[in-house]
PDB file of C-alpha atoms in Angstrom:
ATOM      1  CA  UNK G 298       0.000   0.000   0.000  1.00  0.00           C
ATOM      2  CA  UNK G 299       3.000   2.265   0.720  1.00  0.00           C
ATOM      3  CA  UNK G 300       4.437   1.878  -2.521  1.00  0.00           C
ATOM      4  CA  UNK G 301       1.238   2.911  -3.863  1.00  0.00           C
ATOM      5  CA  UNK G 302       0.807   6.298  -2.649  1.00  0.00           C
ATOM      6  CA  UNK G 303       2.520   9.148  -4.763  1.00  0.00           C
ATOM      7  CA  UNK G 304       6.584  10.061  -4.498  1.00  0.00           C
ATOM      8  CA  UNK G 305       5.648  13.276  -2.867  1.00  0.00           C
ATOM      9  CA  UNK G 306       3.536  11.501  -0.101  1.00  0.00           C
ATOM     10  CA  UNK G 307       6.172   9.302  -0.034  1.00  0.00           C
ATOM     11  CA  UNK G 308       9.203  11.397   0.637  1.00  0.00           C
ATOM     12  CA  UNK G 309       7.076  13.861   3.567  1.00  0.00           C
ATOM     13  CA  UNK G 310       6.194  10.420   5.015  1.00  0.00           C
ATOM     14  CA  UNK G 311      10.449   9.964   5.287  1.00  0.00           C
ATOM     15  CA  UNK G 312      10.956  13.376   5.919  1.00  0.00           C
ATOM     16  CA  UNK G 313       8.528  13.659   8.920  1.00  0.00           C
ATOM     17  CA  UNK G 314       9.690  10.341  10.025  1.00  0.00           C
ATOM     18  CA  UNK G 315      13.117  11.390  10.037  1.00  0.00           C
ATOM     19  CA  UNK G 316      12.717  14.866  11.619  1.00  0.00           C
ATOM     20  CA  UNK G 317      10.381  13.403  14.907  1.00  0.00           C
ATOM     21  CA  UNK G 318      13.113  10.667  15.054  1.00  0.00           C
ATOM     22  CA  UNK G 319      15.775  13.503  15.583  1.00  0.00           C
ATOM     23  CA  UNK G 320      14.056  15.694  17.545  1.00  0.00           C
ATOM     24  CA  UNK G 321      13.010  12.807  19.989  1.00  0.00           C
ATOM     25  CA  UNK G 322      16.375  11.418  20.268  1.00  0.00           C
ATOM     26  CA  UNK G 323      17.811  15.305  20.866  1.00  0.00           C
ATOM     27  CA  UNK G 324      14.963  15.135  23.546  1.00  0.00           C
ATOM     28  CA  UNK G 325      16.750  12.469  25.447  1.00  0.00           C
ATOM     29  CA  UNK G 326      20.187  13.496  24.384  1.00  0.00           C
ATOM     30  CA  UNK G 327      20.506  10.302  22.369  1.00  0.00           C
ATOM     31  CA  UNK G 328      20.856   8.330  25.642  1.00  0.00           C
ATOM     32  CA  UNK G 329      20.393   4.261  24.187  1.00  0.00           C
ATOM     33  CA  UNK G 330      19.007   3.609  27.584  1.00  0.00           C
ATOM     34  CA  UNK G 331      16.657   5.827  27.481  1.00  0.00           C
ATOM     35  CA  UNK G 332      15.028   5.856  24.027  1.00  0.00           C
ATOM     36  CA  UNK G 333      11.466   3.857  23.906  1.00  0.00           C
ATOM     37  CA  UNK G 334      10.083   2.894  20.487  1.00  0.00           C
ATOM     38  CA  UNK G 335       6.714   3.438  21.745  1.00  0.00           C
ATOM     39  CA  UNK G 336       7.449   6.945  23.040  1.00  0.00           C
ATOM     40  CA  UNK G 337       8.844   7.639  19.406  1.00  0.00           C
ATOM     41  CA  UNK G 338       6.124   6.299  18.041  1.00  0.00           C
ATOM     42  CA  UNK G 339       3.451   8.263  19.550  1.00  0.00           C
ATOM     43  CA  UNK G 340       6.041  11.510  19.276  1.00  0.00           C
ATOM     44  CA  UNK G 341       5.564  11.012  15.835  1.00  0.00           C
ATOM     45  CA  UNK G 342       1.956   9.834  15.570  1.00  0.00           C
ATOM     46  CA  UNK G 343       1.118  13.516  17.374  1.00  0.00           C
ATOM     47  CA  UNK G 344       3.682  15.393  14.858  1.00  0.00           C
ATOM     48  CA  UNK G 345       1.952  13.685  11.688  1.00  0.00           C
ATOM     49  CA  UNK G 346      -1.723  14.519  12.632  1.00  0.00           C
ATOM     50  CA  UNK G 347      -1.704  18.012  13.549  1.00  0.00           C
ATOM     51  CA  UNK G 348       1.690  19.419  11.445  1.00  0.00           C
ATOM     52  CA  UNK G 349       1.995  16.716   8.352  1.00  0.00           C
ATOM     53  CA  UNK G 350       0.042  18.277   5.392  1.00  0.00           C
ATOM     54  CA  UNK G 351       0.233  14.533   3.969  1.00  0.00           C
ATOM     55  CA  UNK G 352      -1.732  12.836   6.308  1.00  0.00           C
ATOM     56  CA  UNK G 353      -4.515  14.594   5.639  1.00  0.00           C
ATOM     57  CA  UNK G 354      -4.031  13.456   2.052  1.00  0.00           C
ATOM     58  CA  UNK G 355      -4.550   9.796   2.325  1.00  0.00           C
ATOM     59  CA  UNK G 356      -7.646   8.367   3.031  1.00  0.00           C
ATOM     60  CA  UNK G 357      -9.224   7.066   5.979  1.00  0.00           C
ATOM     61  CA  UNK G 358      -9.602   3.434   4.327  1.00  0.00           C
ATOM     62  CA  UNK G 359      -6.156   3.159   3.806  1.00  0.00           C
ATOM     63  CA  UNK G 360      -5.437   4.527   7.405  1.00  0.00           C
ATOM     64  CA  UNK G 361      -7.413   2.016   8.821  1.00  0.00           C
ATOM     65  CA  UNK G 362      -5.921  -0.577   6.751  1.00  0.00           C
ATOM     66  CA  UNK G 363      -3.209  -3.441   9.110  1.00  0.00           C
ATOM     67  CA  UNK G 364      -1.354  -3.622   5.464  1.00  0.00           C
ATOM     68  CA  UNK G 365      -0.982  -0.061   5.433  1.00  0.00           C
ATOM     69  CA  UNK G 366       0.940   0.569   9.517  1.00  0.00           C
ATOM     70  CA  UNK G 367       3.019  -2.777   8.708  1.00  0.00           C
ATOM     71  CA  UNK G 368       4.731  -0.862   5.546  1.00  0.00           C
ATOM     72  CA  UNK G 369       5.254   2.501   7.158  1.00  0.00           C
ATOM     73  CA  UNK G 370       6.381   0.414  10.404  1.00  0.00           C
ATOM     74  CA  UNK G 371       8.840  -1.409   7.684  1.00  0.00           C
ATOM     75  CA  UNK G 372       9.606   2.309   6.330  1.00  0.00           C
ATOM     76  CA  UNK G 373      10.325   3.425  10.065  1.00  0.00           C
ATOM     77  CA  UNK G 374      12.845   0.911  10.586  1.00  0.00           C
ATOM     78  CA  UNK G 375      14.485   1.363   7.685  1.00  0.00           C
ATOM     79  CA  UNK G 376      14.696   5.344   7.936  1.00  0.00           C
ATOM     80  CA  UNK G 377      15.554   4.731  10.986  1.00  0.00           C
ATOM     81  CA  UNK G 378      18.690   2.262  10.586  1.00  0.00           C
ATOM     82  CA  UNK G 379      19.416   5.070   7.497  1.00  0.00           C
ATOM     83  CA  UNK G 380      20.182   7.687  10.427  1.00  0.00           C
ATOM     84  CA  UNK G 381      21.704   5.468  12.828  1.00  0.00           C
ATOM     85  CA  UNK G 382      24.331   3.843   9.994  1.00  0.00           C
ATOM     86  CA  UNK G 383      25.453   7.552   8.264  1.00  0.00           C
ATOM     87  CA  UNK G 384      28.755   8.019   9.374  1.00  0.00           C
ATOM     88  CA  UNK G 385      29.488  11.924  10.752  1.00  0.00           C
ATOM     89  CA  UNK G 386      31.613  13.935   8.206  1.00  0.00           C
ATOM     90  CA  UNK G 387      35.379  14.851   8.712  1.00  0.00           C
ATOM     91  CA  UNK G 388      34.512  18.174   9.041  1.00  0.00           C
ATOM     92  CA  UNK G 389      31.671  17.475  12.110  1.00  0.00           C
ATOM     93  CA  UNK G 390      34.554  15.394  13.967  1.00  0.00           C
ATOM     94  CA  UNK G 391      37.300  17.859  13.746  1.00  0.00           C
ATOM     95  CA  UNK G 392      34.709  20.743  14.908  1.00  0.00           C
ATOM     96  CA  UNK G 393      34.145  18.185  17.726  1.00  0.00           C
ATOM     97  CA  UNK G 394      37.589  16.945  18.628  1.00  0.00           C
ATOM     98  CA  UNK G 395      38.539  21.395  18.887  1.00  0.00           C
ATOM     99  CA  UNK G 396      35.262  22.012  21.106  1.00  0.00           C
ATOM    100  CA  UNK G 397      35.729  19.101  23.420  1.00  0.00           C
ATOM    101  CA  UNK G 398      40.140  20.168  23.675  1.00  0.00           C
ATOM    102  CA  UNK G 399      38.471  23.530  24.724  1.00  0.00           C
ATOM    103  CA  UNK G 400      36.182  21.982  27.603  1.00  0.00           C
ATOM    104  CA  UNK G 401      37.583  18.879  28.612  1.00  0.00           C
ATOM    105  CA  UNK G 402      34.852  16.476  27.250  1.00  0.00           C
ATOM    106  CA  UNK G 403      34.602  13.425  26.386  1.00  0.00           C
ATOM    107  CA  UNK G 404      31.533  12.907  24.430  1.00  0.00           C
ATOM    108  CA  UNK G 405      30.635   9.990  22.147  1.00  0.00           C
ATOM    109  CA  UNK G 406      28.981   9.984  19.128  1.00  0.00           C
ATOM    110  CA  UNK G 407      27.967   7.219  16.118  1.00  0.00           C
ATOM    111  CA  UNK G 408      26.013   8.713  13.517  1.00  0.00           C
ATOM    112  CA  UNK G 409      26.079  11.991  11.776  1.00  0.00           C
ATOM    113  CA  UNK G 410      22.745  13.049  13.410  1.00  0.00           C
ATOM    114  CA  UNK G 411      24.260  12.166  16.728  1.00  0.00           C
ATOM    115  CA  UNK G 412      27.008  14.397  15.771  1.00  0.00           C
ATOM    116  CA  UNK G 413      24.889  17.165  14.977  1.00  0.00           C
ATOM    117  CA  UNK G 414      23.247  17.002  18.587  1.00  0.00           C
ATOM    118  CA  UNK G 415      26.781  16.481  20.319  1.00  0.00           C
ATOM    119  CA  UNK G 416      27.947  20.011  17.977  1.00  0.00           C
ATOM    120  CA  UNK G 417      25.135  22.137  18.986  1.00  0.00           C
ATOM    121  CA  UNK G 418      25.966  21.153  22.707  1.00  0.00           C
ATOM    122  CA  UNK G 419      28.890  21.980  22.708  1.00  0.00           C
ATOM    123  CA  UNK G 420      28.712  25.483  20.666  1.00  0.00           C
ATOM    124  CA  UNK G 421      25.980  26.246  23.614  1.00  0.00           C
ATOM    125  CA  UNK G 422      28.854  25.523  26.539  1.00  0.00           C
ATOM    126  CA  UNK G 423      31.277  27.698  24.448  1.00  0.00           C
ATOM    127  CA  UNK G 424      29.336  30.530  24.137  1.00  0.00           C
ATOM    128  CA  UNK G 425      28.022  29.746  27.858  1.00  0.00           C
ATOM    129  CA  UNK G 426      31.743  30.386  28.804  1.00  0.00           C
ATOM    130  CA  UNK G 427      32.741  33.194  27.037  1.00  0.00           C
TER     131      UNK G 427
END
């Protein structure tokens, strides 16, 4: 049923799935212990019915349908593994490696939106300290 639905519906579907999933996991810092796939879940189930224009779009037969939330739970996991598996760029882990000299930190990161979280964090203690 996914595959049926237009490219356009298609790529807001991955786009909204792929901003909630970074927002939520910059809402719990990206602690692993903490994330829930539930809480994501419903994080996202509020974002796409009251700020995705697409929703609205597809009809309530096919929202109803089990065929239909087993291929945009399929699409989930595999935006989701997309995020988790790009690497950060060069340029993302020298910015980090000169920010955490400066403070004396020691954070981790695995993926380039990970990276992007750990950046903004530390920008925010730099300019907290100067």
């Amino acid at each position: 049923m996914y595959n049926d639905l237009s490219p356009n519906i298609k790529s807001s579907i991955t786009r909204s799935i792929t901003q909630t999933f970074e927002q939520y996991m910059s809402d719990i810092a990206w602690d692993e212990e903490l994330y829930d796939i539930e809480d994501f879940i419903d994080s996202w189930r509020e974002y796409i019915t009251t700020k995705a224009l697409w929703y609205e779009r597809i009809s309530d037969d096919m929202k109803a349908n089990p065929k239909f939330h087993e291929d945009l739970a399929q699409r989930i996991n595999e935006v989701i593994q997309r995020i988790i598996s790009e690497p950060p760029s060069e340029e993302q882990i020298a910015n980090i490696q000169i920010m955490q000299e400066k403070l004396d930190t020691h954070y981790s990161y695995d993926c380039k939106a990970e990276a992007v979280f750990v950046e903004s964090l530390l920008k925010d203690r730099l300019n907290k300290e100067q």
